[in-house]
PDB file of C-alpha atoms in Angstrom:
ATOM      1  CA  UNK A   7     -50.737  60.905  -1.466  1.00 96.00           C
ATOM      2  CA  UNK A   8     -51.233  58.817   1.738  1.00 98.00           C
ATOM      3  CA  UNK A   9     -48.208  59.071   4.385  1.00 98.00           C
ATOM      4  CA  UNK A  10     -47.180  57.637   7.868  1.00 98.00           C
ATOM      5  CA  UNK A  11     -45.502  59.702  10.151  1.00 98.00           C
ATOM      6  CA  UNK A  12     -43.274  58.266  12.975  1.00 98.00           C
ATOM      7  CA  UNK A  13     -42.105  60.190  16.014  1.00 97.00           C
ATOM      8  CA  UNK A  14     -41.634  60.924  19.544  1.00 97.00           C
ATOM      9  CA  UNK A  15     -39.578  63.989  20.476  1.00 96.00           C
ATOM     10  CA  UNK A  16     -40.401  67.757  20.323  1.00 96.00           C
ATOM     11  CA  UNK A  17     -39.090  68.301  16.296  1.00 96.00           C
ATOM     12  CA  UNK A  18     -41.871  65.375  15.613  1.00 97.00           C
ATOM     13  CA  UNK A  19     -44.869  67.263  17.682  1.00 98.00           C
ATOM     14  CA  UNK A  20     -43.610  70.439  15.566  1.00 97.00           C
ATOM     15  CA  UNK A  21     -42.874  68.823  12.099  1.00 98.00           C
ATOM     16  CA  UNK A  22     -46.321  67.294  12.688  1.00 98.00           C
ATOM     17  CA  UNK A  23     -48.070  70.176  13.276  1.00 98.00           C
ATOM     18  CA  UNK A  24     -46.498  71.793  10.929  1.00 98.00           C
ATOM     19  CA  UNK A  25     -48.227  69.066   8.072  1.00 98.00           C
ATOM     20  CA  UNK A  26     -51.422  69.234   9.286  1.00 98.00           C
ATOM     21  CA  UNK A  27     -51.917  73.312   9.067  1.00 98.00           C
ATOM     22  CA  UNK A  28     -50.036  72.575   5.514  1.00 98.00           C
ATOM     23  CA  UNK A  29     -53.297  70.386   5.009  1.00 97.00           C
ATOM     24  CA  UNK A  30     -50.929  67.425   4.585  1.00 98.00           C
ATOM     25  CA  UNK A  31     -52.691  65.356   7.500  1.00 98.00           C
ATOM     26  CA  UNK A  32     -51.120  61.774   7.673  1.00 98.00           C
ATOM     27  CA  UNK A  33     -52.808  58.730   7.537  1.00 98.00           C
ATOM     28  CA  UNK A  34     -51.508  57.101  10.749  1.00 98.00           C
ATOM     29  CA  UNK A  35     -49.400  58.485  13.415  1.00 98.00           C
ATOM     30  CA  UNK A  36     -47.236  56.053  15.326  1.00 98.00           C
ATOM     31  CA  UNK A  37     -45.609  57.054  18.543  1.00 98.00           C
ATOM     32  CA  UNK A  38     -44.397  55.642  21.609  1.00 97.00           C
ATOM     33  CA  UNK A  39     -46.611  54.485  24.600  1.00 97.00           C
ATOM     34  CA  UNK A  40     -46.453  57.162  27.198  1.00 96.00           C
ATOM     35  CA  UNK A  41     -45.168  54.979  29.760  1.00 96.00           C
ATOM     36  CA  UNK A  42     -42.095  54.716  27.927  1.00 94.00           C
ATOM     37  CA  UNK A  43     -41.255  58.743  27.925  1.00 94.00           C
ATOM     38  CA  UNK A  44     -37.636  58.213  29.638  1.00 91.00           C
ATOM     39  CA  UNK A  45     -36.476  57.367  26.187  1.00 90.00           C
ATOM     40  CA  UNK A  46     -35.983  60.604  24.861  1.00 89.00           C
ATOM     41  CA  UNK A  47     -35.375  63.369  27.197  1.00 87.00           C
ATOM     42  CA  UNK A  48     -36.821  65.491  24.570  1.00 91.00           C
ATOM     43  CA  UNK A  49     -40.487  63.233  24.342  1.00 95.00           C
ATOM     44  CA  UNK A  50     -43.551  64.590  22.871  1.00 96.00           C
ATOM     45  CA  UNK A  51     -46.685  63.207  23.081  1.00 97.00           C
ATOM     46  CA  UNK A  52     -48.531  63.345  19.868  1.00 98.00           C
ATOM     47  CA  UNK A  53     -51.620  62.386  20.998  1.00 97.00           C
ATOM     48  CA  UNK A  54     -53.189  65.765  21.312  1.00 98.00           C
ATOM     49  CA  UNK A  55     -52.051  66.638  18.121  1.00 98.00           C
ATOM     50  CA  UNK A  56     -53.981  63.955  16.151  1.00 98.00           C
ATOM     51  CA  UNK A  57     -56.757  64.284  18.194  1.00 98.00           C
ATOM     52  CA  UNK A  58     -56.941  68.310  17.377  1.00 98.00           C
ATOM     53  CA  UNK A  59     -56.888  66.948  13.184  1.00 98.00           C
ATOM     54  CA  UNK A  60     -58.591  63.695  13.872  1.00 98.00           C
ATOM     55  CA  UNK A  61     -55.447  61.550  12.728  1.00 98.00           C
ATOM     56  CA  UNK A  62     -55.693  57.871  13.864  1.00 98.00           C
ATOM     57  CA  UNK A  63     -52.440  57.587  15.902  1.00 98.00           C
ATOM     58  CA  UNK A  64     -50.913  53.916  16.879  1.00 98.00           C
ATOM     59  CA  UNK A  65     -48.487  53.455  20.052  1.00 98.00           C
ATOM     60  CA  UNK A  66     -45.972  51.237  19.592  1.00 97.00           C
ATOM     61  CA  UNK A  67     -42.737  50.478  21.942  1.00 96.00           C
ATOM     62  CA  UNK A  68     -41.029  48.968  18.369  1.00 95.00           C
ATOM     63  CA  UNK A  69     -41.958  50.823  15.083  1.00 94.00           C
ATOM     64  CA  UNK A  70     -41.176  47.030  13.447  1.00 93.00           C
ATOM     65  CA  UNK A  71     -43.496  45.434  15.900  1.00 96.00           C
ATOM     66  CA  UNK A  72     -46.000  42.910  13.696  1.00 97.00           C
ATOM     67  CA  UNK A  73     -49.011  44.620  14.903  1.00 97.00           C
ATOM     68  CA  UNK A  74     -47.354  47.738  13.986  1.00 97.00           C
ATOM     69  CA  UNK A  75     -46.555  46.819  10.616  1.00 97.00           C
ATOM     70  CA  UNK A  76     -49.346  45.699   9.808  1.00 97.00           C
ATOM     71  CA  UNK A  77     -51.525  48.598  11.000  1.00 97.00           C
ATOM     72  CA  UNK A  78     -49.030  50.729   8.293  1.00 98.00           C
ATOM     73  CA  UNK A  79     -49.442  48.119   5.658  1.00 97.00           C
ATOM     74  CA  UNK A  80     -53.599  48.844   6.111  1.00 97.00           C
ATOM     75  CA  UNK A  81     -52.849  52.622   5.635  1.00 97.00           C
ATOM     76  CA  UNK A  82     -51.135  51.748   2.066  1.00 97.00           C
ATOM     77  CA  UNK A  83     -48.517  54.249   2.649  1.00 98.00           C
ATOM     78  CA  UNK A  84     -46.737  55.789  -0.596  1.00 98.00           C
ATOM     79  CA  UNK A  85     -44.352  57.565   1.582  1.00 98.00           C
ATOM     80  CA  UNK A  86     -43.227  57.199   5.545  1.00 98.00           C
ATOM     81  CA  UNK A  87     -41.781  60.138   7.201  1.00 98.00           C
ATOM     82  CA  UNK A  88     -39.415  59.067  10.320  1.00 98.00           C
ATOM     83  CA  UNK A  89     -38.991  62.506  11.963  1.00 97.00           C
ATOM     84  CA  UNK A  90     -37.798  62.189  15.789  1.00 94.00           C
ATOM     85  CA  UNK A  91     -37.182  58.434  16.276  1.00 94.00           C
ATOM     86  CA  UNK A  92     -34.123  57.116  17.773  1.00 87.00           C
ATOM     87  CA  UNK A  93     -34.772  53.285  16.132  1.00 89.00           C
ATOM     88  CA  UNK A  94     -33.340  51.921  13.266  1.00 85.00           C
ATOM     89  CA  UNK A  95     -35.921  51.391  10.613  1.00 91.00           C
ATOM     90  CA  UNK A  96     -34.812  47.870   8.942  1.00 93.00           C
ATOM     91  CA  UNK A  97     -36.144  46.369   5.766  1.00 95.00           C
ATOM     92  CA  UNK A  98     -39.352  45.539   6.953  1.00 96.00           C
ATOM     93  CA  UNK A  99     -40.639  48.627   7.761  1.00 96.00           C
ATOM     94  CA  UNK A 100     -39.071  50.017   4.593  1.00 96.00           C
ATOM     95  CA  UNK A 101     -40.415  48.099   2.237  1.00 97.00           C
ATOM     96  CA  UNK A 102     -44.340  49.205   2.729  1.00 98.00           C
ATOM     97  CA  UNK A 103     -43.820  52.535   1.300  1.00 98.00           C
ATOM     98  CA  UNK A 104     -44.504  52.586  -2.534  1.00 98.00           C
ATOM     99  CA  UNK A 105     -41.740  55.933  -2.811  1.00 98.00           C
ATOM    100  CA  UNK A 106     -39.911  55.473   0.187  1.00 97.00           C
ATOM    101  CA  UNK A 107     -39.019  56.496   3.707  1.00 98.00           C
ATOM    102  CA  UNK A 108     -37.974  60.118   4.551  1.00 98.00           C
ATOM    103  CA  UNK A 109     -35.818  60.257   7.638  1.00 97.00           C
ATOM    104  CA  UNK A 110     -34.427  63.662   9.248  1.00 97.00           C
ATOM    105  CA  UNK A 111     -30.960  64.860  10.728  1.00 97.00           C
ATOM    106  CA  UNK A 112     -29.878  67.786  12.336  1.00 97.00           C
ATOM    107  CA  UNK A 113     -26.575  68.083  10.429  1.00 98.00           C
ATOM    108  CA  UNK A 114     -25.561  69.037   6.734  1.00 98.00           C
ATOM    109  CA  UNK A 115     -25.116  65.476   5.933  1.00 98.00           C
ATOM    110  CA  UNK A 116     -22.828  63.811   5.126  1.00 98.00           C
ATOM    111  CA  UNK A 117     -21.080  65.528   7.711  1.00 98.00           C
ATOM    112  CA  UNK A 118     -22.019  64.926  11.394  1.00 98.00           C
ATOM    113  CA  UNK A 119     -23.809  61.397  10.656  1.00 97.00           C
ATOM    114  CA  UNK A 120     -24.844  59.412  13.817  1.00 95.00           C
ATOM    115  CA  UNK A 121     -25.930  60.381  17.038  1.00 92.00           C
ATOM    116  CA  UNK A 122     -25.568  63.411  19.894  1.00 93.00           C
ATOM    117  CA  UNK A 123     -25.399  65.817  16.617  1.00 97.00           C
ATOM    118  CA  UNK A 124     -26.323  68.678  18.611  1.00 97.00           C
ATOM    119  CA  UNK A 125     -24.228  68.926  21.548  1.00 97.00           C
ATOM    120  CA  UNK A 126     -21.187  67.716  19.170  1.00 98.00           C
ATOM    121  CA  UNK A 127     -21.544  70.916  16.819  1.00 98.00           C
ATOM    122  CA  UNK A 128     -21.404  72.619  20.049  1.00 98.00           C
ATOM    123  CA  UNK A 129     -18.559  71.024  21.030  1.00 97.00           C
ATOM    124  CA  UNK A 130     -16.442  71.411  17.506  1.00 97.00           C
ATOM    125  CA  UNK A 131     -17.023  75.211  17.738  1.00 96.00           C
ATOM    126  CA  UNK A 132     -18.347  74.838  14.114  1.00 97.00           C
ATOM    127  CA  UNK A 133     -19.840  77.799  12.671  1.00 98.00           C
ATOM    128  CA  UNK A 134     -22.104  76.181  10.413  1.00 98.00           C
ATOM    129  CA  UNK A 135     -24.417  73.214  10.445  1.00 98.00           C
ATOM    130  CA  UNK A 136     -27.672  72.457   8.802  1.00 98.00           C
ATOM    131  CA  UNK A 137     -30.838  70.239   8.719  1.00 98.00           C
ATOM    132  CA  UNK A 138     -31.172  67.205   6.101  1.00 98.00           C
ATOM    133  CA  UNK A 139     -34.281  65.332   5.042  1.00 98.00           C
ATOM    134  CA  UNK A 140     -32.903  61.949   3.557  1.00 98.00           C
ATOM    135  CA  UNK A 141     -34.467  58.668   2.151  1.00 98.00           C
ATOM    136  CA  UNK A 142     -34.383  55.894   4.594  1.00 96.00           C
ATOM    137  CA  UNK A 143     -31.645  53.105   3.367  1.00 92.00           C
ATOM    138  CA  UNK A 144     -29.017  50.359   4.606  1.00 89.00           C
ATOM    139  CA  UNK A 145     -26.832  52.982   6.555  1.00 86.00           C
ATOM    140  CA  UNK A 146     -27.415  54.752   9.094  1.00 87.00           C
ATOM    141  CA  UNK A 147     -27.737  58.365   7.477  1.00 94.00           C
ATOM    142  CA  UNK A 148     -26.291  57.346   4.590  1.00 95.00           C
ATOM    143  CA  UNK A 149     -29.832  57.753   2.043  1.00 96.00           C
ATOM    144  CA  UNK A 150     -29.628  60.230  -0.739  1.00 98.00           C
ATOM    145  CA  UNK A 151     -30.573  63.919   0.325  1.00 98.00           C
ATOM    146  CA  UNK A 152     -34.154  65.096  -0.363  1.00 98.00           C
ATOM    147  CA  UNK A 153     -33.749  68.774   0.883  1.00 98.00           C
ATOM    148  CA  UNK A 154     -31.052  70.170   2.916  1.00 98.00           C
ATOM    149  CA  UNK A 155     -30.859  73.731   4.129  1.00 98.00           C
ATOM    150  CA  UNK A 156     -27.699  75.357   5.926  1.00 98.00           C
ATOM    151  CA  UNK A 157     -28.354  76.556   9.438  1.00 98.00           C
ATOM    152  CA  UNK A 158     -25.215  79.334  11.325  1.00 98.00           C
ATOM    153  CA  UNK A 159     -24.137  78.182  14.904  1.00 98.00           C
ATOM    154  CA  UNK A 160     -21.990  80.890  16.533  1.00 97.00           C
ATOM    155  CA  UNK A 161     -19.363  79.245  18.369  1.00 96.00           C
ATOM    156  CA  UNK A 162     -18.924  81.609  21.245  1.00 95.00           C
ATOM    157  CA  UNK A 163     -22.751  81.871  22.451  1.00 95.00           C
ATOM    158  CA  UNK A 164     -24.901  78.716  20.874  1.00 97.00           C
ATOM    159  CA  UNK A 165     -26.241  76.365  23.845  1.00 97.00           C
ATOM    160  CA  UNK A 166     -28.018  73.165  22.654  1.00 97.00           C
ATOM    161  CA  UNK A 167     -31.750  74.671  23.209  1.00 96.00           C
ATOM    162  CA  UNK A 168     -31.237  77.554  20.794  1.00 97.00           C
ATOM    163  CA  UNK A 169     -29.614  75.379  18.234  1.00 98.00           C
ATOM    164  CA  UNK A 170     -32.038  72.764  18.558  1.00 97.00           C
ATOM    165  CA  UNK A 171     -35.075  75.325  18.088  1.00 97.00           C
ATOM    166  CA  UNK A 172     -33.365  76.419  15.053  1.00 98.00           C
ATOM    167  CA  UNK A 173     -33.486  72.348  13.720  1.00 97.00           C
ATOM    168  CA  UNK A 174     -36.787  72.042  14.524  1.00 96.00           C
ATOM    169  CA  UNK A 175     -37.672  75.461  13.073  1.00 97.00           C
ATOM    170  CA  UNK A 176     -35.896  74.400   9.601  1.00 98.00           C
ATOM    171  CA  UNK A 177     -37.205  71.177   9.710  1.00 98.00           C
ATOM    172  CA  UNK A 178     -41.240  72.669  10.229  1.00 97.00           C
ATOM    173  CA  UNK A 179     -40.667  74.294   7.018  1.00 97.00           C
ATOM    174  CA  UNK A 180     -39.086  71.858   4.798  1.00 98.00           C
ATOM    175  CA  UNK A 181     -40.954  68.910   5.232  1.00 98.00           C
ATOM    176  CA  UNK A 182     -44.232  70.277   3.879  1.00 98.00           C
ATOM    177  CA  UNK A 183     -42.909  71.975   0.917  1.00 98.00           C
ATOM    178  CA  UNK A 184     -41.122  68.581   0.165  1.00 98.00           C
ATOM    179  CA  UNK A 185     -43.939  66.774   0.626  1.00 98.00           C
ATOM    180  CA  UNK A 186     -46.087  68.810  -1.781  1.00 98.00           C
ATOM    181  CA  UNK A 187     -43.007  68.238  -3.936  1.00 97.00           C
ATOM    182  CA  UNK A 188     -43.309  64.490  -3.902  1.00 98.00           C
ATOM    183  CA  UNK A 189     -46.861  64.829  -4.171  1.00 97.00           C
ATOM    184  CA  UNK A 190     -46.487  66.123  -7.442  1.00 97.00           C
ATOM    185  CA  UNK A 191     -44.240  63.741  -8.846  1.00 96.00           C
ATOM    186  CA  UNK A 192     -40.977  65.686  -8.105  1.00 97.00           C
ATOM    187  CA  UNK A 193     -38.706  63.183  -5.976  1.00 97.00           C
ATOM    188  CA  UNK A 194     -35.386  64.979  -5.535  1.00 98.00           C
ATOM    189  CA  UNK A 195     -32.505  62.258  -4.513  1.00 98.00           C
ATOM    190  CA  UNK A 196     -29.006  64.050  -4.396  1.00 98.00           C
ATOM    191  CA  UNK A 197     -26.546  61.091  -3.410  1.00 98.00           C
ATOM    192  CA  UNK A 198     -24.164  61.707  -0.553  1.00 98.00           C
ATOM    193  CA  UNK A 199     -20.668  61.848  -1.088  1.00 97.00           C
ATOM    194  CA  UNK A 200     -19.146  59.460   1.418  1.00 95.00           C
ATOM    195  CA  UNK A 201     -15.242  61.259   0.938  1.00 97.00           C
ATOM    196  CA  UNK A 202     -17.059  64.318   3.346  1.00 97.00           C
ATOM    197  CA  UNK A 203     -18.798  61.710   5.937  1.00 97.00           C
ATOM    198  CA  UNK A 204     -17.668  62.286   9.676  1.00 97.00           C
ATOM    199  CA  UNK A 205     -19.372  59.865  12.306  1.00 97.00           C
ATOM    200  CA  UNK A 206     -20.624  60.963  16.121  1.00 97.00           C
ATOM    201  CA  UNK A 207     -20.327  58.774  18.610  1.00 95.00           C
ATOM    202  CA  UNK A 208     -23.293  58.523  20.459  1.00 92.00           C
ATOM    203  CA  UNK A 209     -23.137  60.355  23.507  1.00 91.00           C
ATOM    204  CA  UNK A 210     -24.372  59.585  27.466  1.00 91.00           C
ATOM    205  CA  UNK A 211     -25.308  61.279  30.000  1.00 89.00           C
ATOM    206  CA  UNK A 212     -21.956  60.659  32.497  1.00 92.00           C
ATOM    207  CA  UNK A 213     -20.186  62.641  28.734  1.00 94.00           C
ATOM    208  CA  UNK A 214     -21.844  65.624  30.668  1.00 95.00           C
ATOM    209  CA  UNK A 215     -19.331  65.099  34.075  1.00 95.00           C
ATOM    210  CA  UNK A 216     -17.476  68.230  33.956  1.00 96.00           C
ATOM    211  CA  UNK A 217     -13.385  67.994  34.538  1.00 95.00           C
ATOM    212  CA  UNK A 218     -12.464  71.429  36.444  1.00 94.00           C
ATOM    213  CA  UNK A 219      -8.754  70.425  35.607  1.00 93.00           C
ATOM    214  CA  UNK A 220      -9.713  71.352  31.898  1.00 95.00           C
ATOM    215  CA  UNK A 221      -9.092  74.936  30.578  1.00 96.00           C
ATOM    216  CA  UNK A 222     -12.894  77.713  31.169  1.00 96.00           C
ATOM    217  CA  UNK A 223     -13.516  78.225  27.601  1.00 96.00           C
ATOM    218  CA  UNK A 224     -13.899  74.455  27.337  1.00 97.00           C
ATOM    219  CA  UNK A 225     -15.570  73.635  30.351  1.00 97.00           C
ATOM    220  CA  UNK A 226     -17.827  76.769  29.755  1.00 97.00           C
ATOM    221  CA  UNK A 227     -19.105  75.054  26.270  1.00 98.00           C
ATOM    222  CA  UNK A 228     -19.776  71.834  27.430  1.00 98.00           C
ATOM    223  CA  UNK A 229     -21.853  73.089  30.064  1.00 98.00           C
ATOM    224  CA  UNK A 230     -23.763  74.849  26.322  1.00 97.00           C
ATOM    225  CA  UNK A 231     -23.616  72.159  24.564  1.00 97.00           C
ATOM    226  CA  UNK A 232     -24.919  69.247  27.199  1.00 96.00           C
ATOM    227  CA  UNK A 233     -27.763  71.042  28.542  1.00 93.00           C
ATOM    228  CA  UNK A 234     -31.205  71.251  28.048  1.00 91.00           C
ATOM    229  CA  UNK A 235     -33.445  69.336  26.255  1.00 92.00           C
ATOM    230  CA  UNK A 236     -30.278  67.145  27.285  1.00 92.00           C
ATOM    231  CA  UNK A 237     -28.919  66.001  30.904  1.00 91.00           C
ATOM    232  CA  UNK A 238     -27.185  68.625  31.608  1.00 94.00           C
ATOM    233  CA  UNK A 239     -23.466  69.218  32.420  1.00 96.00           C
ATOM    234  CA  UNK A 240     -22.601  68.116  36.380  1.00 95.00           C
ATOM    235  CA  UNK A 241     -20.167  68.355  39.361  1.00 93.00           C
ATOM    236  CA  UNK A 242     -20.107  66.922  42.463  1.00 89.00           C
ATOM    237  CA  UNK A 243     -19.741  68.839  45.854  1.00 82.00           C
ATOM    238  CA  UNK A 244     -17.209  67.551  48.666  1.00 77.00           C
ATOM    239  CA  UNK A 245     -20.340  66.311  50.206  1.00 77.00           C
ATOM    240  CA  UNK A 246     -21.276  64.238  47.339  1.00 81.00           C
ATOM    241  CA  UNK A 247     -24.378  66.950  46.261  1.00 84.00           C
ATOM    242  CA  UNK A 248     -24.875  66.287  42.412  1.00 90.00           C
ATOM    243  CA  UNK A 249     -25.113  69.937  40.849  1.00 93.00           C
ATOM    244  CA  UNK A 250     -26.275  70.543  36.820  1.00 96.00           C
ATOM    245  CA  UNK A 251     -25.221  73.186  35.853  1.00 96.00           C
ATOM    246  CA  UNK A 252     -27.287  74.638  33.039  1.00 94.00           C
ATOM    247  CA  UNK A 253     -25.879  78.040  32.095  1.00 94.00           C
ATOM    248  CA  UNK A 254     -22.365  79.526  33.035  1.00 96.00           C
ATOM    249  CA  UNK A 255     -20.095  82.423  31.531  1.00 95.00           C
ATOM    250  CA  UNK A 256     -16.210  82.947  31.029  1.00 94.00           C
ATOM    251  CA  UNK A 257     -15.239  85.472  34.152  1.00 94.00           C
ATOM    252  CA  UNK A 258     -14.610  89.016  32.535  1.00 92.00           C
ATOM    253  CA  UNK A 259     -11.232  89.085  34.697  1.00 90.00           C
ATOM    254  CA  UNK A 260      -8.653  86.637  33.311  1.00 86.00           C
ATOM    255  CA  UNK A 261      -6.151  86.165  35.791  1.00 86.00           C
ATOM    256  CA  UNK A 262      -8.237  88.140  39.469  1.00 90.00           C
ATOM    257  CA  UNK A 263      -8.568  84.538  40.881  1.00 92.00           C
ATOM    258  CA  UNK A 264      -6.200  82.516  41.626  1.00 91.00           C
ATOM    259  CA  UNK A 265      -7.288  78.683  43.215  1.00 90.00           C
ATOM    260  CA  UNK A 266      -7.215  74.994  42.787  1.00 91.00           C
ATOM    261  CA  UNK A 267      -9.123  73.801  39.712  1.00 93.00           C
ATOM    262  CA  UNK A 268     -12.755  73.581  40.977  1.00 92.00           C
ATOM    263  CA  UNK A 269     -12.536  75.752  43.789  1.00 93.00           C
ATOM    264  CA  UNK A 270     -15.198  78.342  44.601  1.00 93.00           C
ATOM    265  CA  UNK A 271     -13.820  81.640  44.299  1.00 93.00           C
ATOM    266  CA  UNK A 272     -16.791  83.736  44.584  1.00 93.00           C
ATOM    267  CA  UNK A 273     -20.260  84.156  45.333  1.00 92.00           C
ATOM    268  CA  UNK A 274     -22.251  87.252  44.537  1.00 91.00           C
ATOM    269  CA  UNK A 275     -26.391  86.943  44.627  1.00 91.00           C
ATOM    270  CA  UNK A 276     -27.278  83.427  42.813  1.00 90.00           C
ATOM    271  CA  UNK A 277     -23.503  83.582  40.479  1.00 94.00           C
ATOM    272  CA  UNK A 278     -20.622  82.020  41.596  1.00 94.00           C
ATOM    273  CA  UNK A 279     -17.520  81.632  40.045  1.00 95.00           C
ATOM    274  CA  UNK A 280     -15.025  78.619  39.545  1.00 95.00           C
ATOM    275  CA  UNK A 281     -11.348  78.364  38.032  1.00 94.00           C
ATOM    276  CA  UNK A 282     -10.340  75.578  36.011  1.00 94.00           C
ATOM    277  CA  UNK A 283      -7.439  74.256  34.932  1.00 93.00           C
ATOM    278  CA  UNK A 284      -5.989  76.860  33.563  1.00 93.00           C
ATOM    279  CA  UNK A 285      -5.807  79.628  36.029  1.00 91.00           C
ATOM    280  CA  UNK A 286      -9.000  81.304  34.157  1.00 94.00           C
ATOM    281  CA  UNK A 287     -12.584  80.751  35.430  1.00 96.00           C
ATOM    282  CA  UNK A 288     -16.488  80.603  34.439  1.00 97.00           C
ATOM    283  CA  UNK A 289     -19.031  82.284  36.463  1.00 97.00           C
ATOM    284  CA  UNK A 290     -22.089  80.031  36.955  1.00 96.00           C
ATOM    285  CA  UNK A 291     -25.558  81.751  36.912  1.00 95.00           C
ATOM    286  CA  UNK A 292     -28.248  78.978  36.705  1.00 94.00           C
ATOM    287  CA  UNK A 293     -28.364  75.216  37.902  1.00 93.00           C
ATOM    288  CA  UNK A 294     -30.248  72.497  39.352  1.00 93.00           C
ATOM    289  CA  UNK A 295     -29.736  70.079  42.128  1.00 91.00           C
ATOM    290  CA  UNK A 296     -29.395  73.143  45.363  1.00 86.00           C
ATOM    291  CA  UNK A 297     -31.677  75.727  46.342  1.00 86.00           C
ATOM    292  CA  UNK A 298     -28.269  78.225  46.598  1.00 85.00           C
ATOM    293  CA  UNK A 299     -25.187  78.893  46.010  1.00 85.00           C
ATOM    294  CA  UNK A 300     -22.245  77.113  47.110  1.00 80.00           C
ATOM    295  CA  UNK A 301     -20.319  78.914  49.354  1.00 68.00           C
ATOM    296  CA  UNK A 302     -17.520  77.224  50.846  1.00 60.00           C
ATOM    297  CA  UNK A 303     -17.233  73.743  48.747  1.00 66.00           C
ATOM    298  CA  UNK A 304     -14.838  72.914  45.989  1.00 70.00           C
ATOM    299  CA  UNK A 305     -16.124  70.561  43.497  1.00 77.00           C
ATOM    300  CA  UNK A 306     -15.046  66.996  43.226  1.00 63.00           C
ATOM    301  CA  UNK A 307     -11.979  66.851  40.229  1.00 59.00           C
ATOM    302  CA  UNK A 308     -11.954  62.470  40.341  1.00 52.00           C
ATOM    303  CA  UNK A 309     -14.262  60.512  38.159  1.00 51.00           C
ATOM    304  CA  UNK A 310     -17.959  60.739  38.222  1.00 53.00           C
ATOM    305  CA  UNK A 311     -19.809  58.653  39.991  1.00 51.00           C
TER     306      UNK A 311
END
């Protein structure tokens, strides 16, 4: 069976790897032009991959581009895996398959369709998610599901690095026992019932500006859920310094501090500690944007800027 494989991000490098020890090499790799990395936060470059299984590989800034269909159309592709790319792939792409177009999402479709999946599981305080492998169609994540496989979040701990390791992990492992599936002539095709869909909006990085007037426990999962391979979670300092911060905790002592929402209450070694908005507080223990702890600031509670 000849495939193309699509990509750009991390889960792609991994998925693709992942093929190619399988002995499921594709045909064709096509992957962004390096110069245009600042798409995804979370680029890969899959170049050294394909040169390590000598797999032609094809960059392309638009995976509908007419030189880039036309390289695919050369490969004769029965099947096109689109694993890590944030473009929609329209009717000319899809038609060059002779099975179809497998697409992945980091959700237990229906539920969760559309984009910023990740931080918004985080952000729901869901318990349970999972990882779908879909065929490519009209809608956006709306194809029938090809394999799915459940994935636990816990609510009170997950951060958006751990939970995205555990996509990418599930996803390494399905795709090349459902290719060997297709392969030999099993195509599964379970249609989605639209009466469980939920839509994300997609999310930017300013959705990371963090609102001290808000209660800690909410405040403290934002900062889990918009942080790395994401932007990050930020405050400003009375002096305008732009802080990420990039791991925090809810303070063990509800109630010991007592401040203005975003005041600095303490600082011990390289933690401080904030309230919020509702009299609780988070201590913060990593962050980027200072070499030190705050000491004396209290952080900006208007709009971001």
């Amino acid at each position: 069976m000849r495939t193309v494989f699509i990509g750009a991000v991390e889960g792609s490098a991994k998925a693709l790897d992942a093929l190619c020890k399988a002995g499921l090499p594709p045909q064709l790799v096509v992957t962004l032009p390096l110069d245009l990395a600042h798409r995804h936060s979370d680029f890969a470059d899959l170049g050294p991959i394909c040169d390590a299984y000598s797999v032609p590989l094809h960059r392309s800034p638009k995976s509908e581009a007419p030189e880039t269909l036309q390289r695919i159309a050369e490969v004769g592709p029965d099947l096109i895996l689109v694993i890590g790319w944030s473009q929609l792939c329209g009717p000319a792409l899809r038609i060059l398959p002779k099975i179809g177009n497998l697409g992945f999402h980091p959700s237990a479709l229906p539920r969760l369709r559309g984009r910023g999946v990740i931080p918004w599981t985080i952000l729901l305080g869901l318990r349970e998610t999972g990882a779908s492998l879909f065929w490519l169609g009209d809608g956006a994540d709306t194809g029938a599901i090809a394999s799915q496989r459940l994935i636990p979040v816990d609510p009170e701990r997950e951060t958006a690095a751990t939970l995205y390791e555990k996509q990418i992990t599930a996803l390494s492992e399905m795709l090349p026992a459902l290719v060997m599936r297709i392969a030999d002539g099993d195509i599964p095709a379970d249609p989605q019932d639209d009466s469980l869909a939920s839509v994300c909006a997609r999310r930017r990085a300013t959705d990371g500006y963090i609102d001290w007037s808000r209660p800690a426990e909410e405040i403290e999962r934002l900062i889990r859920a918009a942080g790395p391979p994401y932007p990050g979670a930020f405050t400003h300092n009375e002096d305008g310094t732009r802080l990420v911060l990039t791991n925090a905790r809810k303070h063990p002592r509800e109630g010991y501090f007592i401040g203005l929402p975003g005041q600095i209450q303490a600082v011990e070694g390289n933690t401080f500690t904030v309230a919020c908005g509702d009299t609780k507080s988070i201590d913060i223990t990593s962050w980027e944007g200072a070499p030190a702890p705050p000491r004396v600031h209290t952080f900006l509670a208007g709009a971001p800027k």
